[in-house]
Amino acid sequence: AQTIHQWPVAEIKAVGSPLSLGCTIKGKSSPNLYWYWQATGGTLQQLFYSITVGQVESVVQLNLSASRPKDDQFILSTEKLLLSHSGFYLCAWSRPGGYEQYFGPGTRLTVL
Amino acid sequence: GDSVTQTEGLVTLTEGLPVMLNCTYQTIYSNPFLFWYVHYLNESPRLLLKSSTDNKRTEHQGFHATLHKSSSSFHLQKSSAQLSDSALYYCALSEGSGGSNAKLTFGKGTKLSVKS
């Protein structure tokens, strides 16, 4: 069975500090991977997707970057956090060409 | 671009009453996939229903929805609400091209609260 892990569970960071959020998928080879963000009171927005190692496409510009260093790992990062980065970050995966996406437990980020 | 509009905010129901959460969409694609995701507190969002077939009812776990392309709607219904149905419900749309990125466009979500 496939499992998806995200870390950390929650993070409180200062404006201007760096950030790194991680996501790991186990039990599925070569999945499509996605990062989503939900501002408080807002809707889920897709930020990035990746169909293979080393390739990441940006969907929404939020002064964030993403990388896929391994087939089962997806990293979301920035060198300088903004207050507007606060929210809930979700990682998801799908089968290549598949429509159904499976979500991880999420990371809650508070930027002060 | 694509957009999804849902019944906004909080819907409060008494247990046993019917559930209807509205979802309408806009897309340029002729064969979109529509989804309902349910997000329970402290869990990950998970797929509840999906459809790409016009006028065909799809059912799962007591919920049902029918995609109507003529009205661009995919309303979520249940005949009798249960306390355990309390959750956040998202309607989402995918362009349905089967491309590499199954981009999902989400609505703002509807919080369903079922009281006894």
PDB file of C-alpha atoms in Angstrom:
ATOM      1  CA  ALA A   1       0.000   0.000   0.000  1.00  0.00           C
ATOM      2  CA  GLN A   2       1.131   3.512  -0.742  1.00  0.00           C
ATOM      3  CA  THR A   3       1.844   5.869   2.120  1.00  0.00           C
ATOM      4  CA  ILE A   4       2.603   9.553   2.029  1.00  0.00           C
ATOM      5  CA  HIS A   5       4.432  11.397   4.764  1.00  0.00           C
ATOM      6  CA  GLN A   6       4.955  15.088   5.268  1.00  0.00           C
ATOM      7  CA  TRP A   7       7.315  16.844   7.611  1.00  0.00           C
ATOM      8  CA  PRO A   8       7.219  18.758   9.800  1.00  0.00           C
ATOM      9  CA  VAL A   9       3.661  18.499  11.054  1.00  0.00           C
ATOM     10  CA  ALA A  10       3.698  22.165  12.011  1.00  0.00           C
ATOM     11  CA  GLU A  11       6.188  24.993  11.911  1.00  0.00           C
ATOM     12  CA  ILE A  12       6.362  28.484  13.360  1.00  0.00           C
ATOM     13  CA  LYS A  13       8.908  30.669  11.584  1.00  0.00           C
ATOM     14  CA  ALA A  14       9.992  34.285  11.514  1.00  0.00           C
ATOM     15  CA  VAL A  15       9.560  36.530   8.492  1.00  0.00           C
ATOM     16  CA  GLY A  16      12.729  36.448   6.413  1.00  0.00           C
ATOM     17  CA  SER A  17      13.841  33.040   7.641  1.00  0.00           C
ATOM     18  CA  PRO A  18      14.337  30.039   5.325  1.00  0.00           C
ATOM     19  CA  LEU A  19      11.889  27.158   5.012  1.00  0.00           C
ATOM     20  CA  SER A  20      12.043  23.573   3.894  1.00  0.00           C
ATOM     21  CA  LEU A  21       9.021  21.265   3.848  1.00  0.00           C
ATOM     22  CA  GLY A  22       9.283  17.653   2.823  1.00  0.00           C
ATOM     23  CA  CYS A  23       7.095  14.942   1.377  1.00  0.00           C
ATOM     24  CA  THR A  24       7.856  11.258   0.849  1.00  0.00           C
ATOM     25  CA  ILE A  25       5.803   8.659  -1.007  1.00  0.00           C
ATOM     26  CA  LYS A  26       6.351   5.012  -0.255  1.00  0.00           C
ATOM     27  CA  GLY A  27       5.045   2.044  -2.180  1.00  0.00           C
ATOM     28  CA  LYS A  28       4.598   3.716  -5.554  1.00  0.00           C
ATOM     29  CA  SER A  29       7.254   4.161  -8.201  1.00  0.00           C
ATOM     30  CA  SER A  30       7.396   7.194 -10.498  1.00  0.00           C
ATOM     31  CA  PRO A  31       4.304   8.960  -9.185  1.00  0.00           C
ATOM     32  CA  ASN A  32       3.264  12.440 -10.225  1.00  0.00           C
ATOM     33  CA  LEU A  33       3.803  14.689  -7.208  1.00  0.00           C
ATOM     34  CA  TYR A  34       2.073  17.930  -6.274  1.00  0.00           C
ATOM     35  CA  TRP A  35       2.319  20.722  -3.730  1.00  0.00           C
ATOM     36  CA  TYR A  36      -0.816  22.545  -2.634  1.00  0.00           C
ATOM     37  CA  TRP A  37      -1.291  25.540  -0.354  1.00  0.00           C
ATOM     38  CA  GLN A  38      -4.328  26.722   1.510  1.00  0.00           C
ATOM     39  CA  ALA A  39      -4.365  30.143   3.137  1.00  0.00           C
ATOM     40  CA  THR A  40      -6.546  30.461   6.212  1.00  0.00           C
ATOM     41  CA  GLY A  41     -10.097  30.734   4.934  1.00  0.00           C
ATOM     42  CA  GLY A  42      -8.951  30.192   1.355  1.00  0.00           C
ATOM     43  CA  THR A  43      -9.158  27.404  -1.160  1.00  0.00           C
ATOM     44  CA  LEU A  44      -6.582  24.790  -2.045  1.00  0.00           C
ATOM     45  CA  GLN A  45      -4.207  26.054  -4.725  1.00  0.00           C
ATOM     46  CA  GLN A  46      -1.822  23.889  -6.650  1.00  0.00           C
ATOM     47  CA  LEU A  47       1.712  25.324  -6.442  1.00  0.00           C
ATOM     48  CA  PHE A  48       3.972  22.829  -8.211  1.00  0.00           C
ATOM     49  CA  TYR A  49       3.893  19.483  -9.911  1.00  0.00           C
ATOM     50  CA  SER A  50       6.530  16.989 -10.914  1.00  0.00           C
ATOM     51  CA  ILE A  51       6.302  14.007 -13.232  1.00  0.00           C
ATOM     52  CA  THR A  52       9.860  12.796 -12.825  1.00  0.00           C
ATOM     53  CA  VAL A  53      13.018  13.221 -10.775  1.00  0.00           C
ATOM     54  CA  GLY A  54      14.684  16.553 -11.320  1.00  0.00           C
ATOM     55  CA  GLN A  55      11.736  18.104 -13.154  1.00  0.00           C
ATOM     56  CA  VAL A  56       9.388  20.512 -11.424  1.00  0.00           C
ATOM     57  CA  GLU A  57       6.821  22.809 -12.988  1.00  0.00           C
ATOM     58  CA  SER A  58       5.487  25.896 -11.257  1.00  0.00           C
ATOM     59  CA  VAL A  59       1.765  26.563 -11.365  1.00  0.00           C
ATOM     60  CA  VAL A  60       1.433  29.564  -9.062  1.00  0.00           C
ATOM     61  CA  GLN A  61       4.164  32.051  -8.209  1.00  0.00           C
ATOM     62  CA  LEU A  62       4.404  32.562  -4.471  1.00  0.00           C
ATOM     63  CA  ASN A  63       8.153  33.149  -4.011  1.00  0.00           C
ATOM     64  CA  LEU A  64       8.538  29.465  -3.269  1.00  0.00           C
ATOM     65  CA  SER A  65      10.527  26.788  -5.040  1.00  0.00           C
ATOM     66  CA  ALA A  66      10.261  23.039  -5.226  1.00  0.00           C
ATOM     67  CA  SER A  67      12.611  20.223  -6.038  1.00  0.00           C
ATOM     68  CA  ARG A  68      12.373  16.478  -6.583  1.00  0.00           C
ATOM     69  CA  PRO A  69      15.772  15.052  -5.628  1.00  0.00           C
ATOM     70  CA  LYS A  70      14.544  11.440  -5.564  1.00  0.00           C
ATOM     71  CA  ASP A  71      11.681   9.558  -7.163  1.00  0.00           C
ATOM     72  CA  ASP A  72       9.835   9.394  -3.861  1.00  0.00           C
ATOM     73  CA  GLN A  73      10.702  12.805  -2.427  1.00  0.00           C
ATOM     74  CA  PHE A  74       9.339  16.294  -3.026  1.00  0.00           C
ATOM     75  CA  ILE A  75      10.699  19.368  -1.260  1.00  0.00           C
ATOM     76  CA  LEU A  76       9.152  22.826  -0.948  1.00  0.00           C
ATOM     77  CA  SER A  77      11.431  25.651   0.103  1.00  0.00           C
ATOM     78  CA  THR A  78      12.199  29.320   0.199  1.00  0.00           C
ATOM     79  CA  GLU A  79      15.153  31.366   1.414  1.00  0.00           C
ATOM     80  CA  LYS A  80      12.995  34.171   2.800  1.00  0.00           C
ATOM     81  CA  LEU A  81       9.566  33.644   4.272  1.00  0.00           C
ATOM     82  CA  LEU A  82       6.830  36.238   3.937  1.00  0.00           C
ATOM     83  CA  LEU A  83       3.831  36.690   6.216  1.00  0.00           C
ATOM     84  CA  SER A  84       1.669  35.654   3.277  1.00  0.00           C
ATOM     85  CA  HIS A  85       3.260  32.204   3.253  1.00  0.00           C
ATOM     86  CA  SER A  86       1.312  31.208   6.330  1.00  0.00           C
ATOM     87  CA  GLY A  87      -1.189  28.457   5.747  1.00  0.00           C
ATOM     88  CA  PHE A  88      -1.596  24.748   5.242  1.00  0.00           C
ATOM     89  CA  TYR A  89       0.668  22.923   2.811  1.00  0.00           C
ATOM     90  CA  LEU A  90      -0.379  19.625   1.315  1.00  0.00           C
ATOM     91  CA  CYS A  91       1.589  17.181  -0.767  1.00  0.00           C
ATOM     92  CA  ALA A  92      -0.261  14.823  -3.089  1.00  0.00           C
ATOM     93  CA  TRP A  93       0.511  12.104  -5.593  1.00  0.00           C
ATOM     94  CA  SER A  94      -1.217  10.505  -8.530  1.00  0.00           C
ATOM     95  CA  ARG A  95      -0.512   7.769 -11.008  1.00  0.00           C
ATOM     96  CA  PRO A  96       1.015   9.132 -14.222  1.00  0.00           C
ATOM     97  CA  GLY A  97      -1.894  10.330 -16.356  1.00  0.00           C
ATOM     98  CA  GLY A  98      -4.303   9.632 -13.537  1.00  0.00           C
ATOM     99  CA  TYR A  99      -6.925  12.075 -12.321  1.00  0.00           C
ATOM    100  CA  GLU A 100      -7.337  10.961  -8.745  1.00  0.00           C
ATOM    101  CA  GLN A 101      -4.926  12.539  -6.313  1.00  0.00           C
ATOM    102  CA  TYR A 102      -4.022  11.231  -2.869  1.00  0.00           C
ATOM    103  CA  PHE A 103      -3.135  13.728  -0.208  1.00  0.00           C
ATOM    104  CA  GLY A 104      -0.685  13.687   2.646  1.00  0.00           C
ATOM    105  CA  PRO A 105      -1.499  14.854   6.179  1.00  0.00           C
ATOM    106  CA  GLY A 106      -0.228  18.381   5.564  1.00  0.00           C
ATOM    107  CA  THR A 107       2.035  20.873   7.302  1.00  0.00           C
ATOM    108  CA  ARG A 108       0.669  23.918   9.080  1.00  0.00           C
ATOM    109  CA  LEU A 109       2.975  26.905   8.701  1.00  0.00           C
ATOM    110  CA  THR A 110       2.709  30.066  10.760  1.00  0.00           C
ATOM    111  CA  VAL A 111       4.936  32.971   9.804  1.00  0.00           C
ATOM    112  CA  LEU A 112       5.292  35.690  12.421  1.00  0.00           C
TER     113      LEU A 112
ATOM    114  CA  GLY B   1      -8.996  29.780 -16.472  1.00  0.00           C
ATOM    115  CA  ASP B   2     -11.039  27.088 -14.810  1.00  0.00           C
ATOM    116  CA  SER B   3     -13.133  27.952 -11.773  1.00  0.00           C
ATOM    117  CA  VAL B   4     -15.312  26.089  -9.295  1.00  0.00           C
ATOM    118  CA  THR B   5     -18.034  27.697  -7.184  1.00  0.00           C
ATOM    119  CA  GLN B   6     -19.463  25.953  -4.152  1.00  0.00           C
ATOM    120  CA  THR B   7     -22.059  26.644  -1.499  1.00  0.00           C
ATOM    121  CA  GLU B   8     -19.960  28.916   0.624  1.00  0.00           C
ATOM    122  CA  GLY B   9     -19.237  28.822   4.293  1.00  0.00           C
ATOM    123  CA  LEU B  10     -20.967  26.669   6.826  1.00  0.00           C
ATOM    124  CA  VAL B  11     -23.972  24.438   6.301  1.00  0.00           C
ATOM    125  CA  THR B  12     -25.573  23.234   9.514  1.00  0.00           C
ATOM    126  CA  LEU B  13     -28.042  20.374   9.434  1.00  0.00           C
ATOM    127  CA  THR B  14     -29.907  18.224  11.882  1.00  0.00           C
ATOM    128  CA  GLU B  15     -29.137  14.538  11.736  1.00  0.00           C
ATOM    129  CA  GLY B  16     -31.497  12.694   9.414  1.00  0.00           C
ATOM    130  CA  LEU B  17     -32.190  15.608   7.116  1.00  0.00           C
ATOM    131  CA  PRO B  18     -31.050  15.546   3.477  1.00  0.00           C
ATOM    132  CA  VAL B  19     -27.731  17.023   2.408  1.00  0.00           C
ATOM    133  CA  MET B  20     -27.251  19.135  -0.700  1.00  0.00           C
ATOM    134  CA  LEU B  21     -24.002  20.955  -1.339  1.00  0.00           C
ATOM    135  CA  ASN B  22     -23.903  22.917  -4.562  1.00  0.00           C
ATOM    136  CA  CYS B  23     -21.063  22.939  -7.045  1.00  0.00           C
ATOM    137  CA  THR B  24     -20.925  24.688 -10.397  1.00  0.00           C
ATOM    138  CA  TYR B  25     -17.925  25.100 -12.622  1.00  0.00           C
ATOM    139  CA  GLN B  26     -16.517  26.951 -15.592  1.00  0.00           C
ATOM    140  CA  THR B  27     -14.046  25.424 -17.992  1.00  0.00           C
ATOM    141  CA  ILE B  28     -13.127  25.599 -21.645  1.00  0.00           C
ATOM    142  CA  TYR B  29     -12.630  21.869 -21.782  1.00  0.00           C
ATOM    143  CA  SER B  30     -15.435  19.735 -23.134  1.00  0.00           C
ATOM    144  CA  ASN B  31     -14.678  16.624 -21.071  1.00  0.00           C
ATOM    145  CA  PRO B  32     -13.757  17.702 -17.563  1.00  0.00           C
ATOM    146  CA  PHE B  33     -13.514  15.400 -14.580  1.00  0.00           C
ATOM    147  CA  LEU B  34     -15.404  16.582 -11.519  1.00  0.00           C
ATOM    148  CA  PHE B  35     -14.566  15.436  -8.018  1.00  0.00           C
ATOM    149  CA  TRP B  36     -15.806  15.786  -4.481  1.00  0.00           C
ATOM    150  CA  TYR B  37     -13.113  15.548  -1.822  1.00  0.00           C
ATOM    151  CA  VAL B  38     -13.924  15.276   1.869  1.00  0.00           C
ATOM    152  CA  HIS B  39     -11.569  16.634   4.516  1.00  0.00           C
ATOM    153  CA  TYR B  40     -12.189  15.416   8.047  1.00  0.00           C
ATOM    154  CA  LEU B  41     -10.518  17.232  10.907  1.00  0.00           C
ATOM    155  CA  ASN B  42      -6.973  15.984  11.505  1.00  0.00           C
ATOM    156  CA  GLU B  43      -7.005  13.791   8.393  1.00  0.00           C
ATOM    157  CA  SER B  44      -5.927  14.240   4.776  1.00  0.00           C
ATOM    158  CA  PRO B  45      -8.468  15.217   2.127  1.00  0.00           C
ATOM    159  CA  ARG B  46      -9.679  12.121   0.334  1.00  0.00           C
ATOM    160  CA  LEU B  47     -11.697  11.457  -2.753  1.00  0.00           C
ATOM    161  CA  LEU B  48     -15.399  10.907  -2.180  1.00  0.00           C
ATOM    162  CA  LEU B  49     -16.847  10.928  -5.698  1.00  0.00           C
ATOM    163  CA  LYS B  50     -15.698  11.486  -9.252  1.00  0.00           C
ATOM    164  CA  SER B  51     -17.348  11.670 -12.635  1.00  0.00           C
ATOM    165  CA  SER B  52     -16.732  12.615 -16.224  1.00  0.00           C
ATOM    166  CA  THR B  53     -19.927  11.146 -17.678  1.00  0.00           C
ATOM    167  CA  ASP B  54     -22.769  13.510 -18.423  1.00  0.00           C
ATOM    168  CA  ASN B  55     -26.074  12.786 -16.673  1.00  0.00           C
ATOM    169  CA  LYS B  56     -24.837   9.668 -14.918  1.00  0.00           C
ATOM    170  CA  ARG B  57     -25.290   9.372 -11.153  1.00  0.00           C
ATOM    171  CA  THR B  58     -22.238   8.312  -9.198  1.00  0.00           C
ATOM    172  CA  GLU B  59     -22.494   7.044  -5.614  1.00  0.00           C
ATOM    173  CA  HIS B  60     -20.174   6.297  -2.746  1.00  0.00           C
ATOM    174  CA  GLN B  61     -20.649   5.917   0.996  1.00  0.00           C
ATOM    175  CA  GLY B  62     -24.244   7.089   0.827  1.00  0.00           C
ATOM    176  CA  PHE B  63     -23.404  10.256  -1.103  1.00  0.00           C
ATOM    177  CA  HIS B  64     -24.264  10.777  -4.740  1.00  0.00           C
ATOM    178  CA  ALA B  65     -23.749  13.358  -7.441  1.00  0.00           C
ATOM    179  CA  THR B  66     -24.624  13.704 -11.107  1.00  0.00           C
ATOM    180  CA  LEU B  67     -22.552  15.667 -13.582  1.00  0.00           C
ATOM    181  CA  HIS B  68     -24.780  17.886 -15.697  1.00  0.00           C
ATOM    182  CA  LYS B  69     -22.768  19.501 -18.437  1.00  0.00           C
ATOM    183  CA  SER B  70     -25.761  21.507 -19.622  1.00  0.00           C
ATOM    184  CA  SER B  71     -25.796  23.425 -16.349  1.00  0.00           C
ATOM    185  CA  SER B  72     -22.110  22.897 -15.457  1.00  0.00           C
ATOM    186  CA  SER B  73     -23.089  21.428 -12.125  1.00  0.00           C
ATOM    187  CA  PHE B  74     -22.013  18.569  -9.872  1.00  0.00           C
ATOM    188  CA  HIS B  75     -24.046  18.897  -6.677  1.00  0.00           C
ATOM    189  CA  LEU B  76     -23.351  16.559  -3.765  1.00  0.00           C
ATOM    190  CA  GLN B  77     -26.352  14.929  -2.113  1.00  0.00           C
ATOM    191  CA  LYS B  78     -27.199  12.482   0.615  1.00  0.00           C
ATOM    192  CA  SER B  79     -30.662  11.425   1.659  1.00  0.00           C
ATOM    193  CA  SER B  80     -30.018  11.458   5.391  1.00  0.00           C
ATOM    194  CA  ALA B  81     -27.200  13.292   7.169  1.00  0.00           C
ATOM    195  CA  GLN B  82     -25.216  11.559   9.890  1.00  0.00           C
ATOM    196  CA  LEU B  83     -23.145  13.099  12.651  1.00  0.00           C
ATOM    197  CA  SER B  84     -20.056  11.503  11.100  1.00  0.00           C
ATOM    198  CA  ASP B  85     -20.616  13.471   7.879  1.00  0.00           C
ATOM    199  CA  SER B  86     -19.398  16.637   9.585  1.00  0.00           C
ATOM    200  CA  ALA B  87     -16.361  17.699   7.553  1.00  0.00           C
ATOM    201  CA  LEU B  88     -15.082  20.127   4.940  1.00  0.00           C
ATOM    202  CA  TYR B  89     -16.177  19.248   1.404  1.00  0.00           C
ATOM    203  CA  TYR B  90     -14.363  20.413  -1.701  1.00  0.00           C
ATOM    204  CA  CYS B  91     -15.586  20.277  -5.249  1.00  0.00           C
ATOM    205  CA  ALA B  92     -12.759  20.097  -7.770  1.00  0.00           C
ATOM    206  CA  LEU B  93     -12.308  20.038 -11.507  1.00  0.00           C
ATOM    207  CA  SER B  94      -9.665  18.537 -13.753  1.00  0.00           C
ATOM    208  CA  GLU B  95      -9.371  19.315 -17.416  1.00  0.00           C
ATOM    209  CA  GLY B  96      -9.635  15.651 -18.253  1.00  0.00           C
ATOM    210  CA  SER B  97      -7.052  15.542 -20.985  1.00  0.00           C
ATOM    211  CA  GLY B  98      -5.110  12.779 -19.284  1.00  0.00           C
ATOM    212  CA  GLY B  99      -2.017  14.904 -19.463  1.00  0.00           C
ATOM    213  CA  SER B 100       1.006  14.658 -17.271  1.00  0.00           C
ATOM    214  CA  ASN B 101      -0.297  17.161 -14.774  1.00  0.00           C
ATOM    215  CA  ALA B 102      -3.692  16.250 -13.417  1.00  0.00           C
ATOM    216  CA  LYS B 103      -4.234  19.849 -12.303  1.00  0.00           C
ATOM    217  CA  LEU B 104      -7.093  20.170  -9.909  1.00  0.00           C
ATOM    218  CA  THR B 105      -8.976  23.418  -9.519  1.00  0.00           C
ATOM    219  CA  PHE B 106     -10.727  23.502  -6.163  1.00  0.00           C
ATOM    220  CA  GLY B 107     -13.718  25.409  -4.923  1.00  0.00           C
ATOM    221  CA  LYS B 108     -13.479  27.247  -1.628  1.00  0.00           C
ATOM    222  CA  GLY B 109     -14.951  24.373   0.301  1.00  0.00           C
ATOM    223  CA  THR B 110     -18.157  23.948   2.263  1.00  0.00           C
ATOM    224  CA  LYS B 111     -18.071  23.079   5.910  1.00  0.00           C
ATOM    225  CA  LEU B 112     -20.860  20.692   6.819  1.00  0.00           C
ATOM    226  CA  SER B 113     -21.845  20.487  10.466  1.00  0.00           C
ATOM    227  CA  VAL B 114     -24.407  17.858  11.441  1.00  0.00           C
ATOM    228  CA  LYS B 115     -26.096  18.231  14.830  1.00  0.00           C
ATOM    229  CA  SER B 116     -28.196  15.762  16.765  1.00  0.00           C
TER     230      SER B 116
END
